[in-house]
XYZ file of C-alpha atoms in Angstrom:
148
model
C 184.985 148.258 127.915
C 183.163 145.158 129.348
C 180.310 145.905 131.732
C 180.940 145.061 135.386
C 178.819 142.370 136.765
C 178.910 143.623 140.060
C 176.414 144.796 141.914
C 176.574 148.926 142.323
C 173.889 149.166 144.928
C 170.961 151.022 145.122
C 170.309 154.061 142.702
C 170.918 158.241 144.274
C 166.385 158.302 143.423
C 166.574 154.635 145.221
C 167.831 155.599 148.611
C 166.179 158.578 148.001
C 162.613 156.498 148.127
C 163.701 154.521 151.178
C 164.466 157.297 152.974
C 161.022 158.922 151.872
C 159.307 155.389 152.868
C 161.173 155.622 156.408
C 159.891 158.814 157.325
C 156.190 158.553 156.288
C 156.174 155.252 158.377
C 157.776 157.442 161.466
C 155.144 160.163 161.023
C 152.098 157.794 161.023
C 153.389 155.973 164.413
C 153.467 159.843 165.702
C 149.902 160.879 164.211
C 146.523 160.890 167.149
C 143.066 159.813 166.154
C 142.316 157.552 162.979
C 140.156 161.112 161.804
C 144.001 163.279 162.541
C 145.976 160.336 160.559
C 143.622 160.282 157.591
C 143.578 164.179 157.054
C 146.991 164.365 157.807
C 148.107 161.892 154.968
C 145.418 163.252 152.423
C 147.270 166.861 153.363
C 150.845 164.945 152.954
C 149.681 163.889 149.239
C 148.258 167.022 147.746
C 151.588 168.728 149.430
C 153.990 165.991 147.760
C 151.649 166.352 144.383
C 152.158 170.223 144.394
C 155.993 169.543 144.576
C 156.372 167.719 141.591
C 157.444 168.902 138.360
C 154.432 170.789 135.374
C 153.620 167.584 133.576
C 154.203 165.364 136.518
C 152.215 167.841 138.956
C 149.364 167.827 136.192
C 148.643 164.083 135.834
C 148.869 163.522 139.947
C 146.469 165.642 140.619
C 143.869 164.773 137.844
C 144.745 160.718 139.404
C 144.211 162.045 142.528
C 141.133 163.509 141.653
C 140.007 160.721 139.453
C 140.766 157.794 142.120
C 138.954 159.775 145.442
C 135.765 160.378 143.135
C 135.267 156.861 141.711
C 136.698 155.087 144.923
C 136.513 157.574 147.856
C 137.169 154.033 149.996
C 140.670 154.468 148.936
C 142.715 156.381 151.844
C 145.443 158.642 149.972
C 148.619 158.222 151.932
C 152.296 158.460 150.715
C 154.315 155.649 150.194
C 157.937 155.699 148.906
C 157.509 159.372 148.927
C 154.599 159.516 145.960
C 150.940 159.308 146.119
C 149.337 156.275 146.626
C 146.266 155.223 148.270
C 145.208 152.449 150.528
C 142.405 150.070 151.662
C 142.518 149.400 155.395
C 145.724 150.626 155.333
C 147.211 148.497 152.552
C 148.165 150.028 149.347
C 146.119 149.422 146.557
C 147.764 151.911 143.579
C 150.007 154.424 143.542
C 151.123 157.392 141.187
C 155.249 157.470 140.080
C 156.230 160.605 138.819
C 158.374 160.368 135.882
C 161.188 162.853 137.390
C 161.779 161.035 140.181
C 163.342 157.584 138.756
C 164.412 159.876 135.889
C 162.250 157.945 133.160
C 160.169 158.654 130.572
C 156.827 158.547 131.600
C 154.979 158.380 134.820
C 153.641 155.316 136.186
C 149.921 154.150 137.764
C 151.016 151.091 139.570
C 148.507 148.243 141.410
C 150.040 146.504 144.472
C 148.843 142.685 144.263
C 146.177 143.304 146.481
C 144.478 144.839 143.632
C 142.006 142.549 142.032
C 143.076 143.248 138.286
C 143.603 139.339 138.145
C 142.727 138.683 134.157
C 143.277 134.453 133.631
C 147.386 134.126 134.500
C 148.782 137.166 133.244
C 147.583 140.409 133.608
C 149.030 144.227 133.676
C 149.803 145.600 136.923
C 151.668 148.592 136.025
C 150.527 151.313 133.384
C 152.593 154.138 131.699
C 151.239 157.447 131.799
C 152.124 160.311 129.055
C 149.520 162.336 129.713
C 145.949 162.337 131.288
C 143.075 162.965 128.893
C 139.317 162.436 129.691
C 139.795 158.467 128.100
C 142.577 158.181 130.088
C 140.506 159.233 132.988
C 137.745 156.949 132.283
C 140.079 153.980 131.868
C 141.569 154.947 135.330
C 138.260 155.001 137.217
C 137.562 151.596 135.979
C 140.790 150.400 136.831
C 140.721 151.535 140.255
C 136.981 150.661 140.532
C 138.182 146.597 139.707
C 140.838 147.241 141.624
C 138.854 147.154 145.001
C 135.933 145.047 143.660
């Protein structure tokens, strides 16, 4: 059987994101004081982290913890319905869970507003497997460039 060239539309873990995406931007319009806002989305993250699946659940929270030690500049907030954290309200990284897009591994992603810029090519997505104390380090420096 030939393979359809057609387009098939977004994915069931797509939509699913979009919808997420929707209603995080509907709850900040709602939110009072800058102080209410910023608690509020750091409570919206560790609730969305404790959701997630063991090995998933495991590496957000260790990113978590690793990017709000090195860089406690960066604002967690959700976006796309996974963790990701901000600089004046622009996201600067994010955590994707593996379950959620169904793959393999989990992802620590940099928006291009993170300055990771390395001559004309440079990574701006990185695979996670699992979260070890290198792993850690390599993240803190990442996210510490990131915002530099």
């Amino acid at each position: 059987m030939a393979a359809s060239s057609t387009y098939e539309g977004f994915s069931a873990e797509e939509r699913a994101a979009m919808k997420d995406h929707a209603k995080e931007q509907k709850q900040a319009v709602r939110r009072g004081s800058q102080a209410d806002k910023a608690a509020e989305a750091e409570r919206d993250v560790l609730a969305k982290i404790a959701e997630l699946d063991d090995a998933d659940r495991v590496m957000a929270e260790r990113v978590h913890e690793v990017v709000r030690t090195n860089v406690p500049e960066l604002a967690p907030k959700l976006w796309y319905g996974m963790p990701a954290y901000a600089l004046d309200g622009k996201i600067v990284c994010f955590f994707q869970s593996a379950a959620k897009f169904k793959a393999r591994y989990a992802t620590l992603g940099f928006s291009d507003l993170a300055q990771l810029d390395e001559g004309d090519m440079w990574a701006a997505g990185f695979a996670l497997a699992k979260v070890t104390p290198e792993v850690e380090q390599r993240i803190a420096a990442l996210v510490k460039q990131a915002v530099s």
